[in-house]
PDB file of N, CA and C in Angstrom:
ATOM      1  N   MET A   1      31.134 -57.940-100.053  1.00  0.00           N
ATOM      2  CA  MET A   1      31.045 -57.614-101.467  1.00  0.00           C
ATOM      3  C   MET A   1      31.561 -58.792-102.295  1.00  0.00           C
ATOM      4  N   ILE A   2      30.856 -59.103-103.340  1.00  0.00           N
ATOM      5  CA  ILE A   2      31.251 -60.189-104.232  1.00  0.00           C
ATOM      6  C   ILE A   2      32.374 -59.686-105.126  1.00  0.00           C
ATOM      7  N   PRO A   3      33.456 -60.459-105.272  1.00  0.00           N
ATOM      8  CA  PRO A   3      34.562 -60.022-106.133  1.00  0.00           C
ATOM      9  C   PRO A   3      34.107 -59.859-107.587  1.00  0.00           C
ATOM     10  N   PRO A   4      34.625 -58.838-108.278  1.00  0.00           N
ATOM     11  CA  PRO A   4      34.220 -58.598-109.673  1.00  0.00           C
ATOM     12  C   PRO A   4      34.404 -59.789-110.612  1.00  0.00           C
ATOM     13  N   PRO A   5      35.491 -60.578-110.494  1.00  0.00           N
ATOM     14  CA  PRO A   5      35.594 -61.722-111.418  1.00  0.00           C
ATOM     15  C   PRO A   5      34.432 -62.714-111.286  1.00  0.00           C
ATOM     16  N   HIS A   6      33.914 -62.866-110.069  1.00  0.00           N
ATOM     17  CA  HIS A   6      32.772 -63.757-109.882  1.00  0.00           C
ATOM     18  C   HIS A   6      31.527 -63.190-110.565  1.00  0.00           C
ATOM     19  N   VAL A   7      31.359 -61.888-110.467  1.00  0.00           N
ATOM     20  CA  VAL A   7      30.200 -61.246-111.094  1.00  0.00           C
ATOM     21  C   VAL A   7      30.320 -61.327-112.614  1.00  0.00           C
ATOM     22  N   TYR A   8      31.537 -61.114-113.133  1.00  0.00           N
ATOM     23  CA  TYR A   8      31.738 -61.217-114.580  1.00  0.00           C
ATOM     24  C   TYR A   8      31.469 -62.641-115.069  1.00  0.00           C
ATOM     25  N   THR A   9      31.894 -63.630-114.284  1.00  0.00           N
ATOM     26  CA  THR A   9      31.639 -65.020-114.651  1.00  0.00           C
ATOM     27  C   THR A   9      30.141 -65.301-114.695  1.00  0.00           C
ATOM     28  N   LEU A  10      29.423 -64.803-113.699  1.00  0.00           N
ATOM     29  CA  LEU A  10      27.969 -64.964-113.690  1.00  0.00           C
ATOM     30  C   LEU A  10      27.338 -64.283-114.900  1.00  0.00           C
ATOM     31  N   ALA A  11      27.821 -63.093-115.245  1.00  0.00           N
ATOM     32  CA  ALA A  11      27.275 -62.368-116.396  1.00  0.00           C
ATOM     33  C   ALA A  11      27.531 -63.137-117.693  1.00  0.00           C
ATOM     34  N   VAL A  12      28.715 -63.706-117.830  1.00  0.00           N
ATOM     35  CA  VAL A  12      29.028 -64.486-119.035  1.00  0.00           C
ATOM     36  C   VAL A  12      28.151 -65.738-119.103  1.00  0.00           C
ATOM     37  N   LEU A  13      27.956 -66.396-117.958  1.00  0.00           N
ATOM     38  CA  LEU A  13      27.092 -67.579-117.940  1.00  0.00           C
ATOM     39  C   LEU A  13      25.648 -67.222-118.293  1.00  0.00           C
ATOM     40  N   LEU A  14      25.155 -66.118-117.755  1.00  0.00           N
ATOM     41  CA  LEU A  14      23.797 -65.685-118.083  1.00  0.00           C
ATOM     42  C   LEU A  14      23.677 -65.323-119.562  1.00  0.00           C
ATOM     43  N   PHE A  15      24.697 -64.654-120.095  1.00  0.00           N
ATOM     44  CA  PHE A  15      24.671 -64.307-121.511  1.00  0.00           C
ATOM     45  C   PHE A  15      24.693 -65.566-122.376  1.00  0.00           C
ATOM     46  N   GLY A  16      25.539 -66.521-121.999  1.00  0.00           N
ATOM     47  CA  GLY A  16      25.589 -67.783-122.735  1.00  0.00           C
ATOM     48  C   GLY A  16      24.274 -68.539-122.677  1.00  0.00           C
ATOM     49  N   LEU A  17      23.621 -68.506-121.523  1.00  0.00           N
ATOM     50  CA  LEU A  17      22.316 -69.140-121.389  1.00  0.00           C
ATOM     51  C   LEU A  17      21.283 -68.452-122.276  1.00  0.00           C
ATOM     52  N   GLY A  18      21.375 -67.134-122.372  1.00  0.00           N
ATOM     53  CA  GLY A  18      20.477 -66.393-123.251  1.00  0.00           C
ATOM     54  C   GLY A  18      20.710 -66.725-124.716  1.00  0.00           C
ATOM     55  N   VAL A  19      21.971 -66.821-125.116  1.00  0.00           N
ATOM     56  CA  VAL A  19      22.293 -67.184-126.506  1.00  0.00           C
ATOM     57  C   VAL A  19      21.808 -68.602-126.805  1.00  0.00           C
ATOM     58  N   PHE A  20      22.042 -69.511-125.856  1.00  0.00           N
ATOM     59  CA  PHE A  20      21.575 -70.887-126.040  1.00  0.00           C
ATOM     60  C   PHE A  20      20.060 -70.930-126.197  1.00  0.00           C
ATOM     61  N   GLY A  21      19.355 -70.207-125.347  1.00  0.00           N
ATOM     62  CA  GLY A  21      17.896 -70.168-125.437  1.00  0.00           C
ATOM     63  C   GLY A  21      17.420 -69.565-126.741  1.00  0.00           C
ATOM     64  N   PHE A  22      18.128 -68.542-127.211  1.00  0.00           N
ATOM     65  CA  PHE A  22      17.749 -67.902-128.471  1.00  0.00           C
ATOM     66  C   PHE A  22      17.944 -68.841-129.653  1.00  0.00           C
ATOM     67  N   LEU A  23      19.017 -69.603-129.632  1.00  0.00           N
ATOM     68  CA  LEU A  23      19.299 -70.512-130.740  1.00  0.00           C
ATOM     69  C   LEU A  23      18.495 -71.806-130.652  1.00  0.00           C
ATOM     70  N   ARG A  24      18.089 -72.187-129.466  1.00  0.00           N
ATOM     71  CA  ARG A  24      17.438 -73.477-129.250  1.00  0.00           C
ATOM     72  C   ARG A  24      15.930 -73.446-129.481  1.00  0.00           C
ATOM     73  N   HIS A  25      15.266 -72.385-129.044  1.00  0.00           N
ATOM     74  CA  HIS A  25      13.804 -72.367-129.045  1.00  0.00           C
ATOM     75  C   HIS A  25      13.236 -71.761-130.323  1.00  0.00           C
ATOM     76  N   ARG A  26      12.032 -72.219-130.666  1.00  0.00           N
ATOM     77  CA  ARG A  26      11.316 -71.658-131.808  1.00  0.00           C
ATOM     78  C   ARG A  26      10.099 -70.864-131.362  1.00  0.00           C
ATOM     79  N   ASN A  27       9.807 -70.890-130.079  1.00  0.00           N
ATOM     80  CA  ASN A  27       8.675 -70.161-129.529  1.00  0.00           C
ATOM     81  C   ASN A  27       9.048 -68.686-129.407  1.00  0.00           C
ATOM     82  N   ALA A  28       8.183 -67.810-129.878  1.00  0.00           N
ATOM     83  CA  ALA A  28       8.490 -66.380-129.906  1.00  0.00           C
ATOM     84  C   ALA A  28       8.665 -65.798-128.507  1.00  0.00           C
ATOM     85  N   ILE A  29       7.889 -66.266-127.546  1.00  0.00           N
ATOM     86  CA  ILE A  29       8.021 -65.750-126.184  1.00  0.00           C
ATOM     87  C   ILE A  29       9.348 -66.184-125.576  1.00  0.00           C
ATOM     88  N   MET A  30       9.771 -67.411-125.846  1.00  0.00           N
ATOM     89  CA  MET A  30      11.065 -67.872-125.331  1.00  0.00           C
ATOM     90  C   MET A  30      12.215 -67.085-125.962  1.00  0.00           C
ATOM     91  N   LEU A  31      12.082 -66.729-127.232  1.00  0.00           N
ATOM     92  CA  LEU A  31      13.104 -65.902-127.874  1.00  0.00           C
ATOM     93  C   LEU A  31      13.187 -64.534-127.209  1.00  0.00           C
ATOM     94  N   LEU A  32      12.043 -63.952-126.928  1.00  0.00           N
ATOM     95  CA  LEU A  32      12.005 -62.650-126.268  1.00  0.00           C
ATOM     96  C   LEU A  32      12.615 -62.735-124.871  1.00  0.00           C
ATOM     97  N   MET A  33      12.315 -63.793-124.141  1.00  0.00           N
ATOM     98  CA  MET A  33      12.889 -63.963-122.806  1.00  0.00           C
ATOM     99  C   MET A  33      14.402 -64.160-122.877  1.00  0.00           C
ATOM    100  N   SER A  34      14.878 -64.844-123.892  1.00  0.00           N
ATOM    101  CA  SER A  34      16.316 -65.056-124.056  1.00  0.00           C
ATOM    102  C   SER A  34      17.038 -63.744-124.344  1.00  0.00           C
ATOM    103  N   VAL A  35      16.446 -62.903-125.170  1.00  0.00           N
ATOM    104  CA  VAL A  35      17.040 -61.592-125.457  1.00  0.00           C
ATOM    105  C   VAL A  35      17.058 -60.739-124.191  1.00  0.00           C
ATOM    106  N   GLU A  36      15.995 -60.797-123.405  1.00  0.00           N
ATOM    107  CA  GLU A  36      15.950 -60.048-122.144  1.00  0.00           C
ATOM    108  C   GLU A  36      17.036 -60.539-121.188  1.00  0.00           C
ATOM    109  N   LEU A  37      17.268 -61.836-121.157  1.00  0.00           N
ATOM    110  CA  LEU A  37      18.314 -62.389-120.310  1.00  0.00           C
ATOM    111  C   LEU A  37      19.689 -61.891-120.748  1.00  0.00           C
ATOM    112  N   MET A  38      19.916 -61.810-122.047  1.00  0.00           N
ATOM    113  CA  MET A  38      21.190 -61.288-122.545  1.00  0.00           C
ATOM    114  C   MET A  38      21.362 -59.813-122.185  1.00  0.00           C
ATOM    115  N   LEU A  39      20.307 -59.032-122.301  1.00  0.00           N
ATOM    116  CA  LEU A  39      20.392 -57.614-121.930  1.00  0.00           C
ATOM    117  C   LEU A  39      20.643 -57.441-120.434  1.00  0.00           C
ATOM    118  N   ASN A  40      20.022 -58.275-119.617  1.00  0.00           N
ATOM    119  CA  ASN A  40      20.240 -58.177-118.175  1.00  0.00           C
ATOM    120  C   ASN A  40      21.646 -58.609-117.782  1.00  0.00           C
ATOM    121  N   SER A  41      22.222 -59.549-118.504  1.00  0.00           N
ATOM    122  CA  SER A  41      23.607 -59.922-118.209  1.00  0.00           C
ATOM    123  C   SER A  41      24.562 -58.786-118.575  1.00  0.00           C
ATOM    124  N   ALA A  42      24.242 -58.047-119.624  1.00  0.00           N
ATOM    125  CA  ALA A  42      25.050 -56.865-119.957  1.00  0.00           C
ATOM    126  C   ALA A  42      24.921 -55.812-118.863  1.00  0.00           C
ATOM    127  N   ASN A  43      23.718 -55.633-118.327  1.00  0.00           N
ATOM    128  CA  ASN A  43      23.525 -54.707-117.209  1.00  0.00           C
ATOM    129  C   ASN A  43      24.371 -55.113-116.011  1.00  0.00           C
ATOM    130  N   LEU A  44      24.393 -56.395-115.720  1.00  0.00           N
ATOM    131  CA  LEU A  44      25.182 -56.894-114.600  1.00  0.00           C
ATOM    132  C   LEU A  44      26.667 -56.620-114.810  1.00  0.00           C
ATOM    133  N   SER A  45      27.145 -56.788-116.019  1.00  0.00           N
ATOM    134  CA  SER A  45      28.553 -56.509-116.322  1.00  0.00           C
ATOM    135  C   SER A  45      28.882 -55.033-116.145  1.00  0.00           C
ATOM    136  N   PHE A  46      28.011 -54.164-116.638  1.00  0.00           N
ATOM    137  CA  PHE A  46      28.244 -52.729-116.479  1.00  0.00           C
ATOM    138  C   PHE A  46      28.253 -52.322-115.014  1.00  0.00           C
ATOM    139  N   LEU A  47      27.321 -52.853-114.239  1.00  0.00           N
ATOM    140  CA  LEU A  47      27.268 -52.500-112.825  1.00  0.00           C
ATOM    141  C   LEU A  47      28.475 -53.032-112.068  1.00  0.00           C
ATOM    142  N   ALA A  48      28.942 -54.227-112.413  1.00  0.00           N
ATOM    143  CA  ALA A  48      30.129 -54.778-111.761  1.00  0.00           C
ATOM    144  C   ALA A  48      31.366 -53.953-112.100  1.00  0.00           C
ATOM    145  N   ALA A  49      31.479 -53.520-113.342  1.00  0.00           N
ATOM    146  CA  ALA A  49      32.622 -52.692-113.734  1.00  0.00           C
ATOM    147  C   ALA A  49      32.576 -51.343-113.035  1.00  0.00           C
ATOM    148  N   ALA A  50      31.402 -50.768-112.923  1.00  0.00           N
ATOM    149  CA  ALA A  50      31.273 -49.478-112.238  1.00  0.00           C
ATOM    150  C   ALA A  50      31.633 -49.614-110.768  1.00  0.00           C
ATOM    151  N   ARG A  51      31.194 -50.697-110.159  1.00  0.00           N
ATOM    152  CA  ARG A  51      31.502 -50.911-108.740  1.00  0.00           C
ATOM    153  C   ARG A  51      32.988 -51.185-108.540  1.00  0.00           C
ATOM    154  N   ALA A  52      33.604 -51.947-109.446  1.00  0.00           N
ATOM    155  CA  ALA A  52      35.021 -52.278-109.314  1.00  0.00           C
ATOM    156  C   ALA A  52      35.903 -51.050-109.465  1.00  0.00           C
ATOM    157  N   HIS A  53      35.503 -50.116-110.311  1.00  0.00           N
ATOM    158  CA  HIS A  53      36.298 -48.916-110.547  1.00  0.00           C
ATOM    159  C   HIS A  53      35.875 -47.753-109.666  1.00  0.00           C
ATOM    160  N   GLY A  54      34.861 -47.948-108.847  1.00  0.00           N
ATOM    161  CA  GLY A  54      34.409 -46.900-107.950  1.00  0.00           C
ATOM    162  C   GLY A  54      33.785 -45.718-108.662  1.00  0.00           C
ATOM    163  N   ASP A  55      33.213 -45.968-109.824  1.00  0.00           N
ATOM    164  CA  ASP A  55      32.639 -44.898-110.629  1.00  0.00           C
ATOM    165  C   ASP A  55      31.120 -45.002-110.606  1.00  0.00           C
ATOM    166  N   SER A  56      30.471 -44.004-110.049  1.00  0.00           N
ATOM    167  CA  SER A  56      29.011 -44.046-109.987  1.00  0.00           C
ATOM    168  C   SER A  56      28.372 -43.715-111.338  1.00  0.00           C
ATOM    169  N   ASP A  57      29.144 -43.131-112.252  1.00  0.00           N
ATOM    170  CA  ASP A  57      28.607 -42.839-113.583  1.00  0.00           C
ATOM    171  C   ASP A  57      28.352 -44.115-114.384  1.00  0.00           C
ATOM    172  N   GLY A  58      28.968 -45.204-113.988  1.00  0.00           N
ATOM    173  CA  GLY A  58      28.773 -46.472-114.690  1.00  0.00           C
ATOM    174  C   GLY A  58      27.377 -47.032-114.533  1.00  0.00           C
ATOM    175  N   ALA A  59      26.610 -46.505-113.610  1.00  0.00           N
ATOM    176  CA  ALA A  59      25.239 -46.974-113.424  1.00  0.00           C
ATOM    177  C   ALA A  59      24.291 -46.366-114.449  1.00  0.00           C
ATOM    178  N   MET A  60      24.755 -45.416-115.214  1.00  0.00           N
ATOM    179  CA  MET A  60      23.887 -44.775-116.206  1.00  0.00           C
ATOM    180  C   MET A  60      23.637 -45.674-117.417  1.00  0.00           C
ATOM    181  N   MET A  61      24.634 -46.430-117.819  1.00  0.00           N
ATOM    182  CA  MET A  61      24.455 -47.317-118.973  1.00  0.00           C
ATOM    183  C   MET A  61      23.404 -48.396-118.696  1.00  0.00           C
ATOM    184  N   PRO A  62      23.435 -49.063-117.537  1.00  0.00           N
ATOM    185  CA  PRO A  62      22.355 -50.024-117.273  1.00  0.00           C
ATOM    186  C   PRO A  62      20.971 -49.387-117.252  1.00  0.00           C
ATOM    187  N   MET A  63      20.872 -48.152-116.790  1.00  0.00           N
ATOM    188  CA  MET A  63      19.566 -47.484-116.814  1.00  0.00           C
ATOM    189  C   MET A  63      19.091 -47.292-118.251  1.00  0.00           C
ATOM    190  N   PHE A  64      20.004 -46.918-119.131  1.00  0.00           N
ATOM    191  CA  PHE A  64      19.666 -46.785-120.544  1.00  0.00           C
ATOM    192  C   PHE A  64      19.265 -48.136-121.127  1.00  0.00           C
ATOM    193  N   LEU A  65      20.005 -49.189-120.774  1.00  0.00           N
ATOM    194  CA  LEU A  65      19.687 -50.520-121.288  1.00  0.00           C
ATOM    195  C   LEU A  65      18.350 -51.029-120.757  1.00  0.00           C
ATOM    196  N   ILE A  66      17.983 -50.641-119.545  1.00  0.00           N
ATOM    197  CA  ILE A  66      16.683 -51.035-119.007  1.00  0.00           C
ATOM    198  C   ILE A  66      15.567 -50.386-119.814  1.00  0.00           C
ATOM    199  N   VAL A  67      15.757 -49.127-120.186  1.00  0.00           N
ATOM    200  CA  VAL A  67      14.758 -48.443-121.018  1.00  0.00           C
ATOM    201  C   VAL A  67      14.659 -49.116-122.382  1.00  0.00           C
ATOM    202  N   VAL A  68      15.801 -49.452-122.970  1.00  0.00           N
ATOM    203  CA  VAL A  68      15.802 -50.142-124.265  1.00  0.00           C
ATOM    204  C   VAL A  68      15.126 -51.506-124.142  1.00  0.00           C
ATOM    205  N   ALA A  69      15.410 -52.232-123.061  1.00  0.00           N
ATOM    206  CA  ALA A  69      14.800 -53.548-122.864  1.00  0.00           C
ATOM    207  C   ALA A  69      13.292 -53.441-122.689  1.00  0.00           C
ATOM    208  N   ALA A  70      12.840 -52.412-121.997  1.00  0.00           N
ATOM    209  CA  ALA A  70      11.395 -52.229-121.812  1.00  0.00           C
ATOM    210  C   ALA A  70      10.714 -51.923-123.141  1.00  0.00           C
ATOM    211  N   ALA A  71      11.332 -51.077-123.947  1.00  0.00           N
ATOM    212  CA  ALA A  71      10.762 -50.763-125.264  1.00  0.00           C
ATOM    213  C   ALA A  71      10.776 -51.996-126.160  1.00  0.00           C
ATOM    214  N   GLU A  72      11.859 -52.742-126.109  1.00  0.00           N
ATOM    215  CA  GLU A  72      11.967 -53.958-126.913  1.00  0.00           C
ATOM    216  C   GLU A  72      10.922 -54.980-126.484  1.00  0.00           C
ATOM    217  N   ALA A  73      10.689 -55.106-125.192  1.00  0.00           N
ATOM    218  CA  ALA A  73       9.686 -56.049-124.698  1.00  0.00           C
ATOM    219  C   ALA A  73       8.282 -55.628-125.127  1.00  0.00           C
ATOM    220  N   ALA A  74       7.996 -54.343-125.073  1.00  0.00           N
ATOM    221  CA  ALA A  74       6.668 -53.864-125.468  1.00  0.00           C
ATOM    222  C   ALA A  74       6.415 -54.114-126.952  1.00  0.00           C
ATOM    223  N   VAL A  75       7.380 -53.770-127.783  1.00  0.00           N
ATOM    224  CA  VAL A  75       7.229 -53.991-129.229  1.00  0.00           C
ATOM    225  C   VAL A  75       7.197 -55.484-129.537  1.00  0.00           C
ATOM    226  N   GLY A  76       8.064 -56.241-128.882  1.00  0.00           N
ATOM    227  CA  GLY A  76       8.095 -57.682-129.109  1.00  0.00           C
ATOM    228  C   GLY A  76       6.799 -58.363-128.721  1.00  0.00           C
ATOM    229  N   LEU A  77       6.246 -57.999-127.574  1.00  0.00           N
ATOM    230  CA  LEU A  77       4.978 -58.600-127.160  1.00  0.00           C
ATOM    231  C   LEU A  77       3.832 -58.204-128.083  1.00  0.00           C
ATOM    232  N   ALA A  78       3.859 -56.974-128.588  1.00  0.00           N
ATOM    233  CA  ALA A  78       2.829 -56.558-129.547  1.00  0.00           C
ATOM    234  C   ALA A  78       2.926 -57.384-130.829  1.00  0.00           C
ATOM    235  N   LEU A  79       4.140 -57.604-131.316  1.00  0.00           N
ATOM    236  CA  LEU A  79       4.312 -58.424-132.520  1.00  0.00           C
ATOM    237  C   LEU A  79       3.917 -59.873-132.273  1.00  0.00           C
ATOM    238  N   ILE A  80       4.234 -60.383-131.089  1.00  0.00           N
ATOM    239  CA  ILE A  80       3.849 -61.751-130.751  1.00  0.00           C
ATOM    240  C   ILE A  80       2.333 -61.876-130.688  1.00  0.00           C
ATOM    241  N   LEU A  81       1.670 -60.877-130.146  1.00  0.00           N
ATOM    242  CA  LEU A  81       0.207 -60.888-130.083  1.00  0.00           C
ATOM    243  C   LEU A  81      -0.401 -60.884-131.484  1.00  0.00           C
ATOM    244  N   ILE A  82       0.158 -60.073-132.376  1.00  0.00           N
ATOM    245  CA  ILE A  82      -0.316 -60.054-133.766  1.00  0.00           C
ATOM    246  C   ILE A  82      -0.080 -61.413-134.421  1.00  0.00           C
ATOM    247  N   LEU A  83       1.100 -61.976-134.195  1.00  0.00           N
ATOM    248  CA  LEU A  83       1.427 -63.289-134.745  1.00  0.00           C
ATOM    249  C   LEU A  83       0.435 -64.343-134.265  1.00  0.00           C
ATOM    250  N   PHE A  84       0.128 -64.333-132.984  1.00  0.00           N
ATOM    251  CA  PHE A  84      -0.787 -65.337-132.443  1.00  0.00           C
ATOM    252  C   PHE A  84      -2.209 -65.149-132.963  1.00  0.00           C
ATOM    253  N   ARG A  85      -2.654 -63.916-133.078  1.00  0.00           N
ATOM    254  CA  ARG A  85      -4.012 -63.665-133.573  1.00  0.00           C
ATOM    255  C   ARG A  85      -4.162 -64.069-135.038  1.00  0.00           C
ATOM    256  N   LYS A  86      -3.122 -63.864-135.832  1.00  0.00           N
ATOM    257  CA  LYS A  86      -3.203 -64.189-137.260  1.00  0.00           C
ATOM    258  C   LYS A  86      -3.040 -65.680-137.528  1.00  0.00           C
ATOM    259  N   ARG A  87      -2.094 -66.316-136.832  1.00  0.00           N
ATOM    260  CA  ARG A  87      -1.723 -67.693-137.164  1.00  0.00           C
ATOM    261  C   ARG A  87      -2.085 -68.727-136.109  1.00  0.00           C
ATOM    262  N   GLN A  88      -2.551 -68.309-134.944  1.00  0.00           N
ATOM    263  CA  GLN A  88      -2.903 -69.215-133.849  1.00  0.00           C
ATOM    264  C   GLN A  88      -1.724 -70.083-133.402  1.00  0.00           C
ATOM    265  N   THR A  89      -0.518 -69.551-133.525  1.00  0.00           N
ATOM    266  CA  THR A  89       0.672 -70.256-133.070  1.00  0.00           C
ATOM    267  C   THR A  89       1.732 -69.238-132.685  1.00  0.00           C
ATOM    268  N   LEU A  90       2.644 -69.676-131.822  1.00  0.00           N
ATOM    269  CA  LEU A  90       3.774 -68.832-131.448  1.00  0.00           C
ATOM    270  C   LEU A  90       5.074 -69.346-132.050  1.00  0.00           C
ATOM    271  N   ASP A  91       4.980 -70.369-132.879  1.00  0.00           N
ATOM    272  CA  ASP A  91       6.150 -70.925-133.545  1.00  0.00           C
ATOM    273  C   ASP A  91       6.614 -69.954-134.625  1.00  0.00           C
ATOM    274  N   ILE A  92       7.877 -69.559-134.579  1.00  0.00           N
ATOM    275  CA  ILE A  92       8.367 -68.559-135.532  1.00  0.00           C
ATOM    276  C   ILE A  92       8.644 -69.143-136.908  1.00  0.00           C
ATOM    277  N   GLU A  93       8.662 -70.464-137.024  1.00  0.00           N
ATOM    278  CA  GLU A  93       8.930 -71.090-138.316  1.00  0.00           C
ATOM    279  C   GLU A  93       7.676 -71.181-139.181  1.00  0.00           C
ATOM    280  N   VAL A  94       6.501 -71.176-138.575  1.00  0.00           N
ATOM    281  CA  VAL A  94       5.254 -71.369-139.321  1.00  0.00           C
ATOM    282  C   VAL A  94       4.911 -70.165-140.191  1.00  0.00           C
ATOM    283  N   PRO A  95       4.779 -68.970-139.639  1.00  0.00           N
ATOM    284  CA  PRO A  95       4.375 -67.842-140.497  1.00  0.00           C
ATOM    285  C   PRO A  95       5.551 -67.309-141.312  1.00  0.00           C
ATOM    286  N   ARG A  96       5.321 -67.134-142.574  1.00  0.00           N
ATOM    287  CA  ARG A  96       6.352 -66.563-143.444  1.00  0.00           C
ATOM    288  C   ARG A  96       6.071 -65.105-143.753  1.00  0.00           C
ATOM    289  N   SER A  97       4.829 -64.673-143.572  1.00  0.00           N
ATOM    290  CA  SER A  97       4.501 -63.267-143.788  1.00  0.00           C
ATOM    291  C   SER A  97       3.295 -62.909-142.940  1.00  0.00           C
ATOM    292  N   LEU A  98       3.125 -61.639-142.678  1.00  0.00           N
ATOM    293  CA  LEU A  98       1.977 -61.150-141.921  1.00  0.00           C
ATOM    294  C   LEU A  98       1.040 -60.362-142.823  1.00  0.00           C
ATOM    295  N   LYS A  99       1.028 -60.684-144.125  1.00  0.00           N
ATOM    296  CA  LYS A  99       0.204 -59.947-145.080  1.00  0.00           C
ATOM    297  C   LYS A  99      -1.278 -60.230-144.911  1.00  0.00           C
ATOM    298  N   ASP A 100      -1.632 -61.394-144.398  1.00  0.00           N
ATOM    299  CA  ASP A 100      -3.045 -61.788-144.298  1.00  0.00           C
ATOM    300  C   ASP A 100      -3.835 -60.862-143.414  1.00  0.00           C
TER     301      ASP A 100
END
């Protein structure tokens, strides 16, 4: 079994990588992937805490977060598809409105 501090360190590194990707990229798909990475690092933290405390109820929060991440990905990809069809780009700085 991997010690919990190692898992927490990995989760923090993954979260930091997600934040860096979110702040660094202007591509809408990369932003969506960065948010997914941050959500998965939160899942990893919850699962590590549940395992460290011997509580099987701690696995319920990651299941909820997986559902939220799936809904967020579906809505995000739909918006990205609309953005690409209207503006022919995935750069989030180019379109200022979707009124067209």
